[in-house]
Each structure stands twice: as C-alpha cells, then as structure tokens.
XYZ file of C-alpha atoms in Angstrom:
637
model
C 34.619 148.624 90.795
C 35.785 148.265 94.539
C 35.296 151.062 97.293
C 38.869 153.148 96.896
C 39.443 153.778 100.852
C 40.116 157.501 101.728
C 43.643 156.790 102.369
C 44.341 155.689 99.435
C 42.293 158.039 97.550
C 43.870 160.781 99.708
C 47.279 159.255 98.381
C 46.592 159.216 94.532
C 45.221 163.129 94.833
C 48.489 163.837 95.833
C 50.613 162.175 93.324
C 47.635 163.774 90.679
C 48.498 167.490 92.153
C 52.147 167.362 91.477
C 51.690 165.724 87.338
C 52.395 162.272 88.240
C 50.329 159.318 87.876
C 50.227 156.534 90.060
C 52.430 153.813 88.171
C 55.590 156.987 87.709
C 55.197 157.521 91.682
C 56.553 153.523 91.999
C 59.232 154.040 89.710
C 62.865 153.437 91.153
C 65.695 155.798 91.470
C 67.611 155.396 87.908
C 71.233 154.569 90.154
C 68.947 151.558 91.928
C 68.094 150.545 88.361
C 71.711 150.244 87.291
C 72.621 148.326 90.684
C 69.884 145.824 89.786
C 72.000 144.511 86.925
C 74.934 143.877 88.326
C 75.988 139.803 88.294
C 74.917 138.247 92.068
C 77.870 136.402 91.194
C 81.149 137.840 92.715
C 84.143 138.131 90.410
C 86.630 135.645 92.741
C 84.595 133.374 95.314
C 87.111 132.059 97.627
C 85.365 129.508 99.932
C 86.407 129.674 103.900
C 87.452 125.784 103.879
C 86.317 125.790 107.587
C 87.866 122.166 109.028
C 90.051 121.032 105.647
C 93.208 119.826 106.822
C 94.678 120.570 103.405
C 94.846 123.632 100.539
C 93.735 123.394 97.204
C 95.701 125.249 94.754
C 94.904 125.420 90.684
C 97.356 127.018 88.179
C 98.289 127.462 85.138
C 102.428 126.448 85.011
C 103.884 128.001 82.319
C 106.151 126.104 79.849
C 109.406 127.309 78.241
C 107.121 127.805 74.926
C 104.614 130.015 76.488
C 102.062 127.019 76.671
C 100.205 126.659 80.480
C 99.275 123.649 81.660
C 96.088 123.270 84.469
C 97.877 121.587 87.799
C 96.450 120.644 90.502
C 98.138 121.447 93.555
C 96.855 119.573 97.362
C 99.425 120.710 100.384
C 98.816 119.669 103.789
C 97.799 122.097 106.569
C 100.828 123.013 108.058
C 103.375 121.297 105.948
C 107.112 121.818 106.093
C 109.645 120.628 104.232
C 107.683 117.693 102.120
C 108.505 115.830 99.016
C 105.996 116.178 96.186
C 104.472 113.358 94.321
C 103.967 114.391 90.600
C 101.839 112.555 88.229
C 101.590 114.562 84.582
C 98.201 112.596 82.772
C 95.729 113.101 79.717
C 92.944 111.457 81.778
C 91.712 114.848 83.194
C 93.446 116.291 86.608
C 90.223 117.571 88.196
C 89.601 113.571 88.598
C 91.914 112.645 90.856
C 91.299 114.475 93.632
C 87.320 115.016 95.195
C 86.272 118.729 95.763
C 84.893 119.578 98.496
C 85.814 117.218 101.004
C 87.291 118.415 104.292
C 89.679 115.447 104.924
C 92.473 114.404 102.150
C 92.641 111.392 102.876
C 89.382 111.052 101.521
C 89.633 113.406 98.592
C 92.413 111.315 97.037
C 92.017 108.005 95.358
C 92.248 105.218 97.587
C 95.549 104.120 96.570
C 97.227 107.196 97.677
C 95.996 107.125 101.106
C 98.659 105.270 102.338
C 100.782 108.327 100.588
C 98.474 110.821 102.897
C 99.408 109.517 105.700
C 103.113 109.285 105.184
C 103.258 112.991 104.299
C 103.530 114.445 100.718
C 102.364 117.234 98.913
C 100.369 115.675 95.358
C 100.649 117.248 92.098
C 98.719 116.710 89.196
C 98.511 117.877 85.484
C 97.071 117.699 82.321
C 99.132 117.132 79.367
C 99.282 119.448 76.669
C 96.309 119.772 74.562
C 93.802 118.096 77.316
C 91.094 118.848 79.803
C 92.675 122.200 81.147
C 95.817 122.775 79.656
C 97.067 124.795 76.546
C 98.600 123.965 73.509
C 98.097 120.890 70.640
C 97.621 117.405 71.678
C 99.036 114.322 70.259
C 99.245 111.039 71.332
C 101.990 110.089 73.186
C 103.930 112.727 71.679
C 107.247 111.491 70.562
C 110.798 113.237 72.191
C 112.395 115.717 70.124
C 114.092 114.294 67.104
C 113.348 112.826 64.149
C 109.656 112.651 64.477
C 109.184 115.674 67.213
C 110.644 119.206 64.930
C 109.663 121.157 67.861
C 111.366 122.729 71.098
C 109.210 120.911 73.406
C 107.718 117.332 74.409
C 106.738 115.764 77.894
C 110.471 115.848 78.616
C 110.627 119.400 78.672
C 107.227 119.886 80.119
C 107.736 118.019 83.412
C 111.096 120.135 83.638
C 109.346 122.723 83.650
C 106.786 122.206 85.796
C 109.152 121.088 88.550
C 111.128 123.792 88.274
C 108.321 125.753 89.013
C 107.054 124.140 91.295
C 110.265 124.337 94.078
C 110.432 127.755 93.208
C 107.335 128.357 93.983
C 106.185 125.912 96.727
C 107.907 127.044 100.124
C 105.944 123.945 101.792
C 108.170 121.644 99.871
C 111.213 120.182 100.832
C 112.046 120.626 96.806
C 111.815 117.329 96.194
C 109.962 115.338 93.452
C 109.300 111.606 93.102
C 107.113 110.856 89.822
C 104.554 108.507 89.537
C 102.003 107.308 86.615
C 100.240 104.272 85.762
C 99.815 103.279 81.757
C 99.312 106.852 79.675
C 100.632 108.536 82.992
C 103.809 105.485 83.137
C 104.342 107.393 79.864
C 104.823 110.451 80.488
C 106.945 109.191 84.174
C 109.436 107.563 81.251
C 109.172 110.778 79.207
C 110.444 112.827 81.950
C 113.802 110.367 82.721
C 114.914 111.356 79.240
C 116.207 114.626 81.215
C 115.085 115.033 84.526
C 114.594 117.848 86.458
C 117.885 117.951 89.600
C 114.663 118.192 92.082
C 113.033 114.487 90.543
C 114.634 112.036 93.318
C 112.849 108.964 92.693
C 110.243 107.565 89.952
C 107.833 104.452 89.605
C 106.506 104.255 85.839
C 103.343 101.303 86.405
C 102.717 99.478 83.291
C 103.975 102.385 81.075
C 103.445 102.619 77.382
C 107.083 102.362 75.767
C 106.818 100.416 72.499
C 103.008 100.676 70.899
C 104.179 98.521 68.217
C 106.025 95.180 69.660
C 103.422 94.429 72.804
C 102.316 97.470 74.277
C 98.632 99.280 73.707
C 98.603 99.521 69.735
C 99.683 96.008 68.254
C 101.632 92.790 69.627
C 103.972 91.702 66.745
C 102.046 93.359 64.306
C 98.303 92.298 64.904
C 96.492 95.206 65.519
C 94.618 95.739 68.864
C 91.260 96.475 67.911
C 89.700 96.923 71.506
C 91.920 100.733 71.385
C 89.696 101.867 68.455
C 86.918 103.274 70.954
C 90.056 104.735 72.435
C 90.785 106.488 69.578
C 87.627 108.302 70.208
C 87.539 108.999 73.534
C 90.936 110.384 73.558
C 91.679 112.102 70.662
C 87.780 113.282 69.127
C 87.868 116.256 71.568
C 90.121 118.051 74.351
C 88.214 116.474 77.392
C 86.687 113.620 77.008
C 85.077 111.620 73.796
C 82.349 109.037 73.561
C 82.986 105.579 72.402
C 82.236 104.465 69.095
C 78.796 103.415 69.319
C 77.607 99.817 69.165
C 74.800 98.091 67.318
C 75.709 94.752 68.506
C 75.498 93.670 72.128
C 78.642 91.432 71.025
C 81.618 92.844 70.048
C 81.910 88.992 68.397
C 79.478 90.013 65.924
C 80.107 93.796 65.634
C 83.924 93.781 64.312
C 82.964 90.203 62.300
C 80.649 92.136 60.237
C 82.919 95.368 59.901
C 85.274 93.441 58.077
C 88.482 95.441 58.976
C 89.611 97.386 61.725
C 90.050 99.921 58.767
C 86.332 99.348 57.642
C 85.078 99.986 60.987
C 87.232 103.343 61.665
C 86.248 104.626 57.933
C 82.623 103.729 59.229
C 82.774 105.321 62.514
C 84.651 108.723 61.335
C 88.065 107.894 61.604
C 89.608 109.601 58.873
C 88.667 112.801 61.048
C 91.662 111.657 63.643
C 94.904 112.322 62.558
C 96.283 109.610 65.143
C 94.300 106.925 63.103
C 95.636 107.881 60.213
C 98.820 108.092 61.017
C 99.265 104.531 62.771
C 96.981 103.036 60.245
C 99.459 104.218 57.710
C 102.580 102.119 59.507
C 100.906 98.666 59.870
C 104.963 97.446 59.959
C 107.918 98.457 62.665
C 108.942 101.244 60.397
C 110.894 104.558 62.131
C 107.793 105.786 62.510
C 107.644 103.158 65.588
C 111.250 102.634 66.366
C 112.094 106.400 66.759
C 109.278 106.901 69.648
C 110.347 103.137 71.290
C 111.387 104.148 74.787
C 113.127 101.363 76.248
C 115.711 102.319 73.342
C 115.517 106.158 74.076
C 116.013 105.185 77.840
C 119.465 102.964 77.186
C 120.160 105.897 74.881
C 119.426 108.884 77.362
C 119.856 107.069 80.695
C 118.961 109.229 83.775
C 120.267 108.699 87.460
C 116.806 108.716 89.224
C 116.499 105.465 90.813
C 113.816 103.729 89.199
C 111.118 101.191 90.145
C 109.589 99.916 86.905
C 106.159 97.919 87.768
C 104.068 96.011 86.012
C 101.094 92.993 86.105
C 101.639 89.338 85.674
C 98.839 89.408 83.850
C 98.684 93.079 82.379
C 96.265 92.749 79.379
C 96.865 96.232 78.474
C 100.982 97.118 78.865
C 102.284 93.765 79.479
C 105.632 94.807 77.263
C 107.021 98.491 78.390
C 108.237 97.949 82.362
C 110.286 94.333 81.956
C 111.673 95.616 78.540
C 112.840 98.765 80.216
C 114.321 97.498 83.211
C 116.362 94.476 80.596
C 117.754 96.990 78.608
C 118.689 99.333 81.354
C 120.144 96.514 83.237
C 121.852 95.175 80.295
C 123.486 98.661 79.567
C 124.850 98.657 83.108
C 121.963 101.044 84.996
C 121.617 99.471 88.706
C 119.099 102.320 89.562
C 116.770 100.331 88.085
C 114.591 97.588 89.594
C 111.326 95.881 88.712
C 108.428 94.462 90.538
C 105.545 92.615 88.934
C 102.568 91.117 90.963
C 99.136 89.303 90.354
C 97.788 91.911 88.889
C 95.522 93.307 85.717
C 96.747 96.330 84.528
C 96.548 99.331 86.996
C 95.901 97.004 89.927
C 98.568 98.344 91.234
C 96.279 101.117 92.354
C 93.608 99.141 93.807
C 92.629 96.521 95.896
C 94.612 92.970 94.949
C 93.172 90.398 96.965
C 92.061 88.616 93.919
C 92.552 88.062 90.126
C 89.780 86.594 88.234
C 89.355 83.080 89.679
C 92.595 83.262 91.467
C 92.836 84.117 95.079
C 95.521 85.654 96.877
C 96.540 86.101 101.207
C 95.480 89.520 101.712
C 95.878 92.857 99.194
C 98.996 92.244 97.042
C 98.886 95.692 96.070
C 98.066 97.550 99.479
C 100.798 95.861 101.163
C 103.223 96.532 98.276
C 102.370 100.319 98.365
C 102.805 100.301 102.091
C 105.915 97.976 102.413
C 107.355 98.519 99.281
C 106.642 101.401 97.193
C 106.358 104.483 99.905
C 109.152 103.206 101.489
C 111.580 103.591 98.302
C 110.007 107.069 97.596
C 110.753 107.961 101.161
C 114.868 106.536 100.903
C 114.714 109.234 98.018
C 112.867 112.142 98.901
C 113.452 111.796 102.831
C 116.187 110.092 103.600
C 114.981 107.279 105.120
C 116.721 104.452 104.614
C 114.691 101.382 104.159
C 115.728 98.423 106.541
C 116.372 96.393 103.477
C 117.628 97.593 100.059
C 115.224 97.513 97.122
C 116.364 94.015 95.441
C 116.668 94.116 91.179
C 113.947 92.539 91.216
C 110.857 91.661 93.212
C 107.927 88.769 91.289
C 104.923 87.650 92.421
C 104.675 83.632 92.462
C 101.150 83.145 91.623
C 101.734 79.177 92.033
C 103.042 79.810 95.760
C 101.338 82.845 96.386
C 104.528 85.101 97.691
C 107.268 87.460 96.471
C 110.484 86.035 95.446
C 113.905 88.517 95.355
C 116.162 88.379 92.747
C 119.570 89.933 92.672
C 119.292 89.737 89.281
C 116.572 88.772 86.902
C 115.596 86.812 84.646
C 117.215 84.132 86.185
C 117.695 81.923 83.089
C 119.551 83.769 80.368
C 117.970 82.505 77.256
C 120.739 80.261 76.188
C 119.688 78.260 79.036
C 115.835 77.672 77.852
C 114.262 74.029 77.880
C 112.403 73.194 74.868
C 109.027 71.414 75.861
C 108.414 69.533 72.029
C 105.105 68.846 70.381
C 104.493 64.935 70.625
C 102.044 62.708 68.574
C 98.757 61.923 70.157
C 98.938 65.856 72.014
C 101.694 65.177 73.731
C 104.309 67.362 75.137
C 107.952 66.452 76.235
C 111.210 67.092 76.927
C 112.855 64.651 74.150
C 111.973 65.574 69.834
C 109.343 63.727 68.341
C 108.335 62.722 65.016
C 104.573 63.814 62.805
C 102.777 66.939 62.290
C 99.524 68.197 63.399
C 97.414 70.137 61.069
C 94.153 72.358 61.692
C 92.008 74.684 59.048
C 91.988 78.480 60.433
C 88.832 79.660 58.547
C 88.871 83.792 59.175
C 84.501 83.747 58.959
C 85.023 81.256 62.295
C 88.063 83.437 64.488
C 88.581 81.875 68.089
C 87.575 84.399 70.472
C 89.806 86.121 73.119
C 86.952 85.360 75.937
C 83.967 83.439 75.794
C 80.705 85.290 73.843
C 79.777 87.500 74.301
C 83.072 89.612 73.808
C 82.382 92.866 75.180
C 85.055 95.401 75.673
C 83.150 97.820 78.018
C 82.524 95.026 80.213
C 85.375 96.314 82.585
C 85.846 92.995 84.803
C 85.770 90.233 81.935
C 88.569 92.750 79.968
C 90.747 92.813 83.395
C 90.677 89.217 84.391
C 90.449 88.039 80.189
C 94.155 86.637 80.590
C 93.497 84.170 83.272
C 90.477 83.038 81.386
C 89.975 79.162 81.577
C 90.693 77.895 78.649
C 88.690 75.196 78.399
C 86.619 77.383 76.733
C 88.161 76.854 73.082
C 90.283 73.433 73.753
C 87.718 71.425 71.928
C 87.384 73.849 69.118
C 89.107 71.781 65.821
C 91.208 75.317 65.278
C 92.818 74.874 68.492
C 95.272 72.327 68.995
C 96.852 71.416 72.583
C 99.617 69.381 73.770
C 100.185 68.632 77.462
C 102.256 66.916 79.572
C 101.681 63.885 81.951
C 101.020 64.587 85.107
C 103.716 66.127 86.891
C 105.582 64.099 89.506
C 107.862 66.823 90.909
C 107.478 70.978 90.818
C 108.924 72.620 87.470
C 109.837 76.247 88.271
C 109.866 78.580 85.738
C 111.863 82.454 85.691
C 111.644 84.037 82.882
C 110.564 84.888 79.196
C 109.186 81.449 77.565
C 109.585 81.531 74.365
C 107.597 79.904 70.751
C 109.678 78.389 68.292
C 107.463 76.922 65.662
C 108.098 74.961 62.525
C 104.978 75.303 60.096
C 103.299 75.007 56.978
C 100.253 76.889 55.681
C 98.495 76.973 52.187
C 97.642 80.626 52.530
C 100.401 83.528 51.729
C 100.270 84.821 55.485
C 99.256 83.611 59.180
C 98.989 84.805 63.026
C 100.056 82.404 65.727
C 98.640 82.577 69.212
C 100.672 80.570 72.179
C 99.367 80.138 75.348
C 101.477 78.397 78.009
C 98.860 76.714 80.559
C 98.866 75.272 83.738
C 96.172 72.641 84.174
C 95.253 72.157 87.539
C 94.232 68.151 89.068
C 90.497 66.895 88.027
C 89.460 67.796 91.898
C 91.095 71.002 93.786
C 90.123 70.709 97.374
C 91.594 74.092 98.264
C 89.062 75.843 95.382
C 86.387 73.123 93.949
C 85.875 75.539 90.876
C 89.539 75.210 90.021
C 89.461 71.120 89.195
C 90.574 70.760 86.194
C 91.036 74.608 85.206
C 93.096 75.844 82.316
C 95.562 79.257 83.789
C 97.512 80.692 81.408
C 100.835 82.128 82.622
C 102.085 83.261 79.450
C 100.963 83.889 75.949
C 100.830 86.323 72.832
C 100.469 86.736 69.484
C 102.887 86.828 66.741
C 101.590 88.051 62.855
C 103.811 85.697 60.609
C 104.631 88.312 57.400
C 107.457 89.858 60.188
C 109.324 86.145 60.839
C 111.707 87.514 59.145
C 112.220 91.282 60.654
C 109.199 93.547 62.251
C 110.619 96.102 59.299
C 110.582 93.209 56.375
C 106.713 92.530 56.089
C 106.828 89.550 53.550
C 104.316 87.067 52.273
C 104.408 83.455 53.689
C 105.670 81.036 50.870
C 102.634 78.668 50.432
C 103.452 74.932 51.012
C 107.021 75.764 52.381
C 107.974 75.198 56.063
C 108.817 78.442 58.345
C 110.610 79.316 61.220
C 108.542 81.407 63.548
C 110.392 82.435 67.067
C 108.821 84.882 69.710
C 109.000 85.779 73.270
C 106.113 85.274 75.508
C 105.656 87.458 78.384
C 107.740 87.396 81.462
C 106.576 83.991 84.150
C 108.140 83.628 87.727
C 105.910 80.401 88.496
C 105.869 76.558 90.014
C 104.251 74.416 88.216
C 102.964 72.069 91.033
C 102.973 68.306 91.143
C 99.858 66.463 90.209
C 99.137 69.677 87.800
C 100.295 69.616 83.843
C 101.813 71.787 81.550
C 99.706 72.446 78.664
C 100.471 74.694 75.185
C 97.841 75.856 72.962
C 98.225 76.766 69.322
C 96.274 78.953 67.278
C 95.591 81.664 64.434
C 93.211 83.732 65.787
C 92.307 86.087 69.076
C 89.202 87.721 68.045
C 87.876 90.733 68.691
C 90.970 91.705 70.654
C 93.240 91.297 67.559
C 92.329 92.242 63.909
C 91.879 89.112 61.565
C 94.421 87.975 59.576
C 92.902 87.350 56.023
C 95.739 84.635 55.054
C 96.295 85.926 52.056
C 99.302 88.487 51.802
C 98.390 91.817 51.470
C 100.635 95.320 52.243
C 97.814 96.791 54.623
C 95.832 94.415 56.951
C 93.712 97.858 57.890
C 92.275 98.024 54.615
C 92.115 94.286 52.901
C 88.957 93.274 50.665
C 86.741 90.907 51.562
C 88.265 88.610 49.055
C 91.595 88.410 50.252
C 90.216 86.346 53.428
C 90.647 82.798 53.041
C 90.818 79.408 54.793
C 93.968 77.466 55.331
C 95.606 74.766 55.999
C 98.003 75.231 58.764
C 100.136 72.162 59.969
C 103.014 72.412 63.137
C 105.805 69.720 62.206
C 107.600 67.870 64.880
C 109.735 65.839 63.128
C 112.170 65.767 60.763
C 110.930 69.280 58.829
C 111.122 71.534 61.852
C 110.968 70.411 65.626
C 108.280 72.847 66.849
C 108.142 73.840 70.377
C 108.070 76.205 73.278
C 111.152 76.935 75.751
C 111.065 76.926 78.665
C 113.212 79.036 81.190
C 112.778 76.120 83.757
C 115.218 76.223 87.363
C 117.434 72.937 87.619
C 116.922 71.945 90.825
C-alpha cells in the first residue's frame, strides 16, 4: 500500500474520533442534494435578440369553437400603423420564416422581400388539424352547408384570427391583405366567403377551387395519379408524411404494374385515409364535388375585397381555379376582381421567372410583377396609395412576344366568336371542312407518357416545366395523331379558351381524349438553335369520354356509333408567329399523370379488373359523320 502522509492521516483520525468514516465526511448537505436535481433548463428562455430589426411572436389564436391555431407573428422594430399580410396554410408555419436570423429580410422567403422592404407586418398559420394547431383536419374542408354540419370552416377561422389580431396588434394599422399560393390560394378564397371588415385586399395564386373539373384531383374525370403520394404526406399524420415509397426508379413502370390508382392506394395503405376513401368513392361530379366548387360559392357569396386572382400559363398543378373565378365573378357583375397570368409553373409566382423550361424570358417575370404589380395593389388597399395606373381586368403574359398585354375585359373572344381549325386528310389542318377519318389503336398495356421516361414525379424540375415539354417526343408514336398547318404567312393571335370539338368512333365502351394545341417553331431558330423545329404547347387537357354527356351522367360509350365530345382547353393569350405552324395532337392516354382508361365501361375506374382493359379502335371523322376540330379564339386583324 502507499505511504498515507501525516496530513492526511492526521485528517482521517479526526473524522474516526467523532464516528464517521471517511466516505460519510464527503457527503453533501441533503438541501444541496435536492438543488442538484433541479432541470438546468429554465422554465421560459427568452433570448435577448441583440441586433434583430424585427419581433417574433408565436400564439395560439383562439377560434369561436374553442380550437387554437399556432400563428406566427414577425413585426418590424419600431412599426406604426402597418398593414398585415396574412397567409392561413397546411404546409407548416414554422417554414416560412428562418429562426434565428437578425435581419427579416433574410428570414422571409425570397419572394416576400420585396414585401419587407415596403413595410408590413407577416402573419402566418396553420390550419386546423396541422403542424401546430388544434382541432381535426380535413382536406380542404368544405364551407358550412350541405357537406360541412359544423359551426366552423376556414371562413370562420380567418375571421377569427383577424379579429384577433387588430385587437391585439397595436403595431398595426388594422389592416389585412390575404395572400396564398395553391392549398394556401384555398384557404385566401375560403376567407372571401365572409370576410373579416379589417381584410382590404386579397391575391389567391393558383388556388384550388374545383378538385374535380381541372384543379389538383381530376381534369374531366381522369384521375390525377401524381396526388396519391400527396395523399400521404398530407393527410397520414398532423405534420408531415412520407411519400409512398417506390420500387421502380420509373414511375412509367411503377403505376403500369399497379394496375389502378385504386390497386396502388389499397397496396400502399390507403384505406387507412379517410380522404382516399372518400374521393375514391365519387369518381363522377356528384354533390359531393359541386357543393365544395368555389368559383360557384364565390358568385353565390360574393365579397367586396378587391381581388387579384393569379395564376400560370402553364400551371401543371391549378391551371382551372383563378380564370374560372375571375369569369364567373365577372360574369355576375363583380369589377373587384381582376386576373393576371404569366409564364409561369405553378407557384412561380413566388420565385424567380426568368425562365420556363426551354423558354426564355427579359428579366424575372415574377420579381417585377411583385414589385410593379402586386405590392402596389396591396398598398392602394391597405395604405392608401394610389397606384399611378389602375389595376386593368386583366393583365396576360404573351409568351410569343414576351410582354404583358391589358385587357379591359377578358377573354377577348366570347366563345360564339371561336374559329374552328378542321382536321384535313394527309395531317392537315385548316380553316375550311374536310372530308375522311383518321383512325389509331389506343392499347392501355402501351399508354403515351406525360414526359419522356423516365416519368418521375419527385423529379421537381421535369414536373414544373412537363407542360412545355417538346413534343416531338410522342409525334411519331402510331397512338398519336397530328395535324398541322402550312407554314404561316402572317401572325394568328389567339385570346382566350380554345376549345376540342371532336367527332369519333371507338370499338371499346369508353375513351379519354388528350388535345394539345402546339406551336411548331421554323426548322432553324437563330435567336435559340435548340428551339428549330420545337413542339410548345400553349394549351391542352384531358377529357374522360363516359361524362360527354354531363360530368353527373357517367355513361358507357356506344361501340361503333359516332360521338360528340366538346371541352375547353386552358386559357392562351399568344401570337402565333409567321414562318411557325399550328399543330394539334390527339390522343387517349397521359400516363402516369392520369389514371388509365381501361376502354371498357365500368362504374369505378379506381377499382377496374385487369380484364376490363382493352385495345381499341379509335377513329376522328372529318367529313360527313362529324367535322372534328379545335376552335380557336383567334383576333381578326
């Protein structure tokens, strides 16, 4: 053993005389025991901010039902008297604004810089059910009525939050303007249905209205496959779900060997999401869909909050809920409406524009809209400043000529005034009927795809840019059939909704038809070599035959016996230029993005057999059985 020094062996003698022993002598005080397990974490922490030019506020807004929902609250040092900019979304609150970051300007997205500097006070919320707030969640939750029993809906809840929030704000100048892009352009639309006194001014982007007739869910009944994964994401848990996962690379291949949209959600755990099984109950535009439509609860409910509906040229997510809006509004006598679409995917709105896909534009469409443009109608509004000019009806993007036209009232061409473009022999397309038919075999194992393989819908820039896709991609395919012009000796300017009016034949009991309206660019393009020659469509959809005759009245296709089958593309302000032609393309399928069609009539596309998909024969008559063609809302010069 070691030497014990005579200190220390001086030390334990002690300790020994009074009936301790040495390892009792080191033994704490009990109170400095009970001290020791206390939390080192302090009940509140309220961080200093040292150098942030703005406070962060969280709360829990109570609604009139007891429910609170998280909100997000940024205020500029100092601020006096400024409007607040409210967006209500499911996509999580927290995300839209960076913690810790001394500057704003540069805790915000970057779209809403531009509001930073200008001056307003930003508040954002979850929705009922999600991330942070109380209460159930459902999906897009329709208004109180028929299909909404309860005292509350997104109506009621952005009442409520504004009225808290200018009683409770003193920074404020108790003024609201509401914004929201897609889900969020929702909930902006829910809240006009009765608006708050404080809500001055609104801009719903690309907002969901109608799921059924060409918004998120379905286009004219074919089913939108590419929202299954976010059926998961969204509605499997209160923050954020996972996708559904993938054991193909191509989403081609993965949804070809599911079968059915139905097949893959029954595979994937579906039947767990009461959304799923509620829309995959209504395949047709029963009340299920017609009662939650918005552009009709808008006409029907019409607010006084002047309104700036936007939307993308080439939105391939909500290319239906802004123009149909605005129509209806307009047609019901509501001039505090206007529209603006540019050259944008969907949500580009919020970021930078210089570009779409293959397509180049002079500077960012969308920074100098929000800077010339949107702020400055927010600001008439919610600070009375008057803009130099008034807001025109409506504001378009022409891709063709690369600048905003003003309309003082749009469309331009009421329908009655249309140009039909016919189908010709030999692929031709003209202005005069023709005589013949065309016939191609749409075999549901072989479905033309939406984008060329692989299809991958969580490749983010190939989804965004999908709709100005070349299409020279499929316009060999023998399922594909395309009629052009000649070349084009003068400009043809088109303003507008094109619409399909075809006259065909199948031997199945059902069909889909796809129209694309194209413009196809000279052999050589000096200004952009890679354009020679390139396919651009500016307008095209889908349309699921069973509803030719009413979205309500599925009905199976009479086999052998021509058809009428009439639908409105989406909305074109373009020139078609001189030396350029004007193409359509005709087909049956749009796969992954749309569920197959199996051709043979069945009541629930979700859940058909393998069986019931079959080839056929379908044949477009331009003669004397139907003239098929597209029309056109062309500009007489």
């Amino acid at each position: 053993m070691p030497k014990i020094t005579a200190r220390l062996a001086l030390a334990a003698c002690s300790v020994l005389a009074l009936g301790l022993t040495p390892f009792a002598a080191q033994a704490k005080p009990a109170k400095a025991a009970a001290a020791d397990q206390a939390s080192d974490i302090p009940a509140k922490w309220e961080a200093p901010r040292p150098g942030f030019d703005y406070d962060l506020r969280e709360v829990m807004i109570p609604m009139r039902d007891g429910v609170k929902l998280h909100t997000i609250i940024a205020i500029p040092k100092g601020a006096k008297g400024l409007p607040m900019l409210m967006e209500r979304t499911p996509y999580d609150a927290d995300s839209f604004l960076k913690r810790n970051i001394p500057h704003l300007r540069d805790a915000v997205w970057s779209a809403n810089r531009e509001w930073v500097d200008d001056g307003y006070i930003f508040v954002y919320q979850d929705i009922r059910g999600k991330y942070g707030s109380q209460g159930p969640y459902i999906m897009t939750r329709p208004p109180r009525g028929p299909m909404n029993d309860s005292k509350t809906d997104d109506t009621t809840d952005s009442y409520d939050t504004v009225d808290w929030l200018v009683k409770n704000l003193p920074e404020s100048n108790g003024k609201v303007g509401l914004i929201g892009s897609s889900y969020d352009g929702w909930t902006v639309t829910m809240a006009l249905l009765g608006p708050h006194p404080a809500v001055k001014a609104a801009a719903p982007e690309s907002p969901m209205i109608d799921g059924w007739m060409g918004d998120d869910w379905f286009h004219y009944g074919a089913f939108r496959q590419i929202n299954l994964d976010y059926f998961t994401e969204q509605s499997s848990k209160t923050g954020k779900g996972e996708a559904v996962p993938r054991s193909s690379y191509d989403d081609y291949q993965a949804f070809l060997d599911a079968g059915t949209a139905g097949a893959w959600a029954t595979t994937n755990g579906f039947k767990q999401l009461p959304w799923w099984n509620r829309l995959s109950s209504h395949p047709a535009y029963d009340s299920f869909w017609q009662d939650q439509a918005l552009d009709k609860q808008v006409v029907a409910k019409p607010s006084t909050v002047p309104t700036l509906w936007l939307q993308g040229l080439w939105d391939q997510e909500d290319m239906y809920g802004a123009i149909h809006s605005y129509e209806a509004l307009k047609a019901a006598g509501h001039d505090n409406n206007h529209i603006v679409m540019g050259p944008w995917y969907h949500s580009q709105v919020n970021r930078s524009a210089e570009s779409l896909g293959a397509l180049k534009w002079p500077g960012d469409t969308a920074a100098d809209f929000r800077r010339d443009t949107l702020i400055p109608f927010f600001d008439t509004y919610l600070k009375d400043r008057a803009p130099a000019t008034p807001q025109p009806s409506a504001m378009i993007y022409n891709p063709a000529e690369k600048h905003w036209d003003s309309f003082a009232q749009w469309p331009g061409v009421p329908q009655s005034g249309l140009t039909p473009f016919y189908l010709q022999a030999s692929n031709g397309l003209a202005t005069q009927p023709s005589s013949g038919a065309d016939s191609y075999v749409s075999d549901p194992a072989k479905p033309v795809p939406f984008e060329p393989l692989p299809a991958r819908f969580a490749d983010h820039p190939s989804w965004a840019t999908w709709l100005v896709q070349d299409q020279r991609f499929v316009s060999t395919r023998p399922d594909v059939l395309s009629y052009q012009t000649p070349v084009l000796d003068h400009e043809v300017r088109l303003e507008g909704a094109p619409f399909a009016d075809l006259f065909a034949r199948t031997t199945g009991s059902d069909v889909d038809f796809v129209v694309k309206i194209i413009d196809v660019y000279p052999p050589t393009y000096a200004e952009q070599p890679e354009l020679g020659g390139y396919q651009l469509p500016i307008s095209l959809d889908i349309f699921r035959g069973r509803y030719r005759g009413g979205f309500d009245k599925p009905a199976a296709v009479p086999a052998g016996q021509v058809q009428e089958y009439k639908f409105r593309l989406p909305t074109v302000n373009y020139t078609v230029k001189p030396g350029h032609r004007i193409m359509v393309q005709i087909q049956s399928s749009l796969f992954p993005l749309y569920d197959r069609n199996p051709q043979t009539y069945v009541p629930n596309i979700f859940f058909a057999k393998p069986e019931d998909f079959q080839k056929a024969t379908i044949t477009l008559e331009h003669g004397p059985d139907g003239q098929s063609a597209v029309l056109l809302p062309v500009v007489k010069p």
